[in-house]
Amino acid sequence: MSIQTSRRAFLANTFKYTGLLAAGGVGASAMHAVLPHRSQAAASTGHPWPWPYVKLDVEAGRKLGHDSYWSGKGCSYAAFYPIVHALEQEIGAPFTNFPAEMMIYGHGGGAGWGGLCGALNGAAAAICLVTDKKTSDMLISDLFGWYTQAFLPTDCSNEYALKKAYGVNKYNEKVQQNKSGSILCHVSGSLWSNHAGFKIIDLERKERCARLTGDTVAFAIALLNDNFDGKFKPVASANPVANSCNTCHGKEGEKPDVLSKMDCMQCHGDPHAQ
Amino acid sequence: MSIQTSRRAFLANTFKYTGLLAAGGVGASAMHAVLPHRSQAAASTGHPWPWPYVKLDVEAGRKLGHDSYWSGKGCSYAAFYPIVHALEQEIGAPFTNFPAEMMIYGHGGGAGWGGLCGALNGAAAAICLVTDKKTSDMLISDLFGWYTQAFLPTDCSNEYALKKAYGVNKYNEKVQQNKSGSILCHVSGSLWSNHAGFKIIDLERKERCARLTGDTVAFAIALLNDNFDGKFKPVASANPVANSCNTCHGKEGEKPDVLSKMDCMQCHGDPHAQ
């Protein structure tokens, strides 16, 4: 199966943005507090947030994301580091000596607990470092939506491995692709493990996550580049199942007890089935 | 019900550390790559990671965590900011003008998707900024374990609200307490909403998350202080249900297809039940 996972192909082939992004998240609409939150004073004494961005090389990010996975610092660092490293190369300060290792904790869904995929966590942190809240929410929702719907790792990553185009070559065969449907490390990893027939600790599973990390970096850079060019249009804010369930359980529904864009049925099945 | 949620009480009353921490996470045992990962060169040109730490005031962190939730920047920023802000006050550089807003994206489980609780995400990032990988994994696992087992918000946070001791006073009643059993925003928020009988968008739910964020900051600071004093002992690395399921599905089991420390039955029920 030939699978396109570029942002262009994703834009063309997936479901359309449903407007849920405007719903925002916890506290998004809260009043500003009177606290002296530092960013408001940073302009005069340092680098105000968000930090600057220039367009980056998507494929260089994909390769460095893969290779950084094998640095021993895990998937979350490996998704964050290539972006801040490239910005340090292009811009210098304020990215000079940024402690990218602060994102190590995201590995394995958060210190190995299986929550938010570390590649998504690290890439999202990089996006949020260089974009304001409204923009980062949109870009990150698109990144999460892509991750849940794409067959990963991409053909591109598999081809790099076959050609030994990476800096770190642990496994040079094609890695089986699947669609996880989830932003969660445990769901993503376990579904792939069962799909591909490898143990969760096998080299093949780790290399799958290394390539997936590179793909996530590449997609995040593509999003940031599109945003830099004023071309970003949100596409994949929520799962179609979540959209359906949220008509009742979401903030505007009759039983508003859920704030989530994950595929409800992956954990709940259909609780209303006869 | 009087509920103790201090670290001391948690240490005394919960299940014992099972040793699973040593299992680490994705890629933890991977070889170091040949890439010029910046931290290795940072010592000569900047501030090497991990950044310095000094003991901080637990209760000041609890209050600022609560108040920062209402800054409009969300729960994840609100759990991260108080720690780096306090370290800036105590130490100065390298914490001066740190872009704490980079953690905004964690709100609502990641741009509102419902994944890893944003308070945990932000606090974990702060822990990882100032501790090495092995230490941060241990401290964060303990933080996650506490969060899943504690009745939140704590009595302490409720009492601050009743006494109007916060800087931001949105709701000065006691907030109902429950044990979420999960590190995930969606599970934590929805279970509380149904437990307490409030809509997920109600002020009471937001104030619950504000107090919970303060409690998470406080617990994270307590962990960091214990570690600073050389007194930290890991306690709550994994859920007891996860421990049981992982005997077969974990990395040492007969069907090793899972890397997770979450309560399996919250999503799966008992798949082996007759």
Coordinates of C-alpha atoms in Angstrom, one line a residue, chain A:
Chain A
M1 CA 0.0 0.0 0.0
S2 CA 1.4 3.3 -1.0
I3 CA 0.8 5.8 1.7
Q4 CA 1.2 9.5 1.4
T5 CA 1.8 11.3 4.7
S6 CA 3.1 14.7 3.6
R7 CA 1.1 17.6 4.9
R8 CA -0.1 18.3 1.4
A9 CA -1.5 14.8 0.9
F10 CA -3.0 14.9 4.4
L11 CA -4.7 18.1 3.7
A12 CA -6.2 16.7 0.5
N13 CA -7.3 13.3 1.8
T14 CA -8.5 13.7 5.3
F15 CA -11.7 14.9 6.9
K16 CA -12.2 18.6 7.2
Y17 CA -11.7 20.9 10.1
T18 CA -14.8 21.0 12.2
G19 CA -14.3 24.2 14.1
L20 CA -13.9 22.5 17.4
L21 CA -10.5 24.2 17.9
A22 CA -12.3 27.3 18.9
A23 CA -13.5 25.4 21.9
G24 CA -10.0 25.7 23.3
G25 CA -8.9 23.9 26.4
V26 CA -9.0 24.2 30.1
G27 CA -8.9 27.7 31.2
A28 CA -8.4 29.1 27.7
S29 CA -11.0 31.7 28.2
A30 CA -10.2 32.6 31.8
M31 CA -9.6 36.1 32.8
H32 CA -6.0 37.3 33.0
A33 CA -4.8 37.2 36.6
V34 CA -3.1 40.0 38.3
L35 CA 0.1 38.0 38.8
P36 CA 3.3 39.4 37.3
H37 CA 3.7 36.6 34.8
R38 CA 7.2 37.0 33.6
S39 CA 6.6 37.0 29.8
Q40 CA 4.9 40.3 30.1
A41 CA 8.1 41.9 31.3
A42 CA 10.5 39.9 29.2
A43 CA 10.5 42.2 26.3
S44 CA 12.6 44.8 28.0
T45 CA 15.1 42.5 29.7
G46 CA 15.3 39.4 27.5
H47 CA 13.6 37.5 24.7
P48 CA 9.8 37.8 24.8
W49 CA 7.8 34.7 24.1
P50 CA 7.0 33.4 21.6
W51 CA 10.5 33.0 20.4
P52 CA 11.4 33.7 16.7
Y53 CA 11.0 31.2 13.9
V54 CA 12.5 30.9 10.5
K55 CA 11.5 28.2 7.9
L56 CA 13.4 25.0 8.5
D57 CA 14.3 22.0 6.4
V58 CA 11.6 19.3 6.8
E59 CA 13.8 16.4 5.7
A60 CA 16.8 17.4 7.9
G61 CA 14.3 17.4 10.8
R62 CA 13.0 14.0 9.9
K63 CA 16.6 12.6 9.9
L64 CA 17.7 14.3 13.1
G65 CA 14.5 13.2 14.8
H66 CA 15.2 9.6 14.0
D67 CA 18.8 9.8 14.9
S68 CA 18.2 11.7 18.2
Y69 CA 15.9 8.9 19.3
W70 CA 18.9 6.7 19.5
S71 CA 20.8 9.3 21.6
G72 CA 19.7 7.6 24.8
K73 CA 17.5 10.6 25.7
G74 CA 14.2 9.1 24.3
C75 CA 11.5 10.0 21.9
S76 CA 10.2 13.3 23.5
Y77 CA 13.7 14.9 23.6
A78 CA 14.3 13.5 20.1
A79 CA 11.2 15.3 18.7
F80 CA 12.0 18.6 20.5
Y81 CA 15.8 18.9 20.0
P82 CA 15.9 18.9 16.2
I83 CA 13.7 22.0 16.0
V84 CA 15.5 24.1 18.7
H85 CA 18.9 22.9 17.4
A86 CA 18.0 24.0 13.8
L87 CA 16.8 27.3 15.1
E88 CA 20.0 27.7 17.1
Q89 CA 21.9 27.1 13.9
E90 CA 19.8 29.6 11.9
I91 CA 19.1 32.3 14.5
G92 CA 21.5 31.8 17.5
A93 CA 20.2 33.6 20.6
P94 CA 17.8 33.0 22.3
F95 CA 18.1 29.4 21.3
T96 CA 21.8 29.1 22.3
N97 CA 22.3 26.4 24.9
F98 CA 18.6 25.8 25.4
P99 CA 18.2 22.9 27.7
A100 CA 16.4 20.6 25.3
E101 CA 16.9 17.7 27.8
M102 CA 14.1 19.2 29.9
M103 CA 11.8 17.3 27.5
I104 CA 13.4 13.9 28.2
Y105 CA 10.6 13.1 30.7
G106 CA 8.0 12.7 27.9
H107 CA 9.6 9.4 26.8
G108 CA 7.2 6.4 26.9
G109 CA 4.2 8.6 27.3
G110 CA 5.7 10.3 30.4
A111 CA 8.4 8.5 32.3
G112 CA 7.2 5.3 30.8
W113 CA 3.7 5.6 32.0
G114 CA 2.1 5.2 28.5
G115 CA 0.3 8.6 28.3
L116 CA 0.8 11.2 25.6
C117 CA 3.1 9.9 22.9
G118 CA 6.5 11.4 23.6
A119 CA 7.2 12.4 20.0
L120 CA 4.0 14.4 20.1
N121 CA 4.9 15.9 23.5
G122 CA 8.3 17.0 22.4
A123 CA 7.2 18.4 19.0
A124 CA 4.3 20.2 20.6
A125 CA 6.6 21.9 23.1
A126 CA 8.8 23.1 20.2
I127 CA 5.7 24.5 18.4
C128 CA 4.5 26.2 21.5
L129 CA 8.0 27.8 22.1
V130 CA 7.7 29.7 18.9
T131 CA 4.0 30.4 18.4
D132 CA 1.3 32.1 20.5
K133 CA -1.4 30.2 22.4
K134 CA -4.0 30.4 19.7
T135 CA -1.6 29.4 16.9
S136 CA 0.0 26.6 18.8
D137 CA -3.4 25.1 19.7
M138 CA -4.3 25.0 16.1
L139 CA -1.0 23.6 14.8
I140 CA -0.8 21.0 17.6
S141 CA -4.3 19.9 17.0
D142 CA -3.4 19.4 13.4
L143 CA -0.3 17.5 14.4
F144 CA -2.2 15.3 16.7
G145 CA -4.9 14.7 14.1
W146 CA -2.4 13.7 11.5
Y147 CA -0.6 11.3 13.9
T148 CA -3.8 9.5 14.7
Q149 CA -4.8 9.1 11.1
A150 CA -1.5 8.5 9.3
F151 CA 0.1 5.2 8.5
L152 CA 3.4 5.4 10.4
P153 CA 6.2 5.3 10.0
T154 CA 6.0 7.0 6.6
D155 CA 7.2 5.6 3.3
C156 CA 9.8 8.3 3.4
S157 CA 11.3 7.2 6.7
N158 CA 11.3 3.5 5.5
E159 CA 13.1 4.6 2.4
Y160 CA 15.8 6.5 4.3
A161 CA 16.4 3.3 6.3
L162 CA 16.6 1.1 3.2
K163 CA 19.1 3.6 1.7
K164 CA 21.1 3.9 4.9
A165 CA 20.5 7.6 4.7
Y166 CA 20.3 8.1 8.5
G167 CA 23.2 9.0 10.7
V168 CA 22.3 6.1 13.0
N169 CA 21.6 2.8 11.3
K170 CA 20.2 0.2 13.7
Y171 CA 17.8 -1.6 11.4
N172 CA 17.7 -1.1 7.6
E173 CA 14.6 -3.1 6.7
K174 CA 11.2 -1.7 6.0
V175 CA 9.1 -1.3 9.2
Q176 CA 5.5 -2.3 9.0
Q177 CA 3.0 0.6 9.0
N178 CA -0.2 1.0 10.9
K179 CA -2.7 3.7 11.9
S180 CA -2.8 4.0 15.7
G181 CA -5.9 6.1 16.0
S182 CA -4.6 7.5 19.2
I183 CA -2.2 10.1 20.6
L184 CA -1.4 7.8 23.5
C185 CA 2.0 6.0 23.7
H186 CA 0.5 2.8 25.1
V187 CA -2.2 2.6 22.4
S188 CA 0.1 3.5 19.6
G189 CA 2.9 1.2 20.7
S190 CA 0.8 -1.8 21.6
L191 CA -1.4 -1.7 18.5
W192 CA 1.8 -1.6 16.4
S193 CA 3.4 -4.4 18.3
N194 CA 0.4 -6.7 17.8
H195 CA 0.0 -5.5 14.2
A196 CA 3.6 -6.2 13.2
G197 CA 4.1 -9.2 15.4
F198 CA 7.0 -7.9 17.4
K199 CA 7.6 -7.7 21.1
I200 CA 7.2 -4.2 22.6
I201 CA 10.9 -4.3 23.6
D202 CA 12.2 -5.6 20.2
L203 CA 14.6 -3.5 18.1
E204 CA 12.0 -3.3 15.4
R205 CA 9.5 -1.6 17.7
K206 CA 12.1 0.9 18.9
E207 CA 13.1 1.6 15.3
R208 CA 9.5 2.1 14.5
C209 CA 9.3 4.7 17.2
A210 CA 12.6 6.3 16.0
R211 CA 11.2 6.7 12.4
L212 CA 7.8 7.8 13.8
T213 CA 9.6 10.5 15.8
G214 CA 11.4 11.7 12.7
D215 CA 8.1 11.8 10.9
T216 CA 6.5 13.8 13.7
V217 CA 9.4 16.3 13.7
A218 CA 9.0 16.6 9.9
F219 CA 5.2 17.2 10.1
A220 CA 5.7 19.8 12.9
I221 CA 8.2 21.7 10.8
A222 CA 5.9 21.6 7.8
L223 CA 3.2 23.1 10.0
L224 CA 5.5 25.8 11.3
N225 CA 6.7 26.6 7.8
D226 CA 3.1 26.8 6.5
N227 CA 2.3 29.1 9.4
F228 CA 5.4 31.2 8.8
D229 CA 4.2 31.6 5.2
G230 CA 0.7 32.5 6.3
K231 CA -0.6 29.3 4.5
F232 CA -1.6 27.2 7.4
K233 CA -5.2 26.1 7.4
P234 CA -6.4 23.8 10.2
V235 CA -7.7 20.4 9.1
A236 CA -7.6 17.7 11.6
S237 CA -8.8 19.0 15.0
A238 CA -10.7 16.1 16.2
N239 CA -11.5 12.4 15.6
P240 CA -14.8 11.8 13.8
V241 CA -16.0 9.5 16.5
A242 CA -15.1 12.1 19.1
N243 CA -17.0 14.7 17.1
S244 CA -20.1 12.5 17.2
C245 CA -19.9 11.7 20.9
N246 CA -19.2 15.3 21.7
T247 CA -22.5 16.4 20.3
C248 CA -23.9 15.0 23.6
H249 CA -20.9 14.8 25.9
G250 CA -19.0 17.9 24.8
K251 CA -19.4 21.4 26.2
E252 CA -22.4 22.2 24.1
G253 CA -24.2 18.8 24.6
E254 CA -26.9 17.6 26.9
K255 CA -24.5 15.7 29.2
P256 CA -21.4 17.9 29.1
D257 CA -18.9 15.7 31.0
V258 CA -16.1 15.4 28.4
L259 CA -13.3 17.6 27.1
S260 CA -11.5 15.3 24.7
K261 CA -10.7 14.9 21.0
M262 CA -9.6 11.3 21.2
D263 CA -11.4 8.4 19.6
C264 CA -13.9 7.5 22.4
M265 CA -14.5 3.9 21.1
Q266 CA -10.9 2.8 21.4
C267 CA -11.4 2.7 25.1
H268 CA -15.2 2.7 25.6
G269 CA -16.5 0.7 22.6
D270 CA -20.0 1.8 21.9
P271 CA -21.6 2.3 25.4
H272 CA -25.0 2.9 23.7
A273 CA -25.0 -0.3 21.7
Q274 CA -27.9 -2.7 22.3

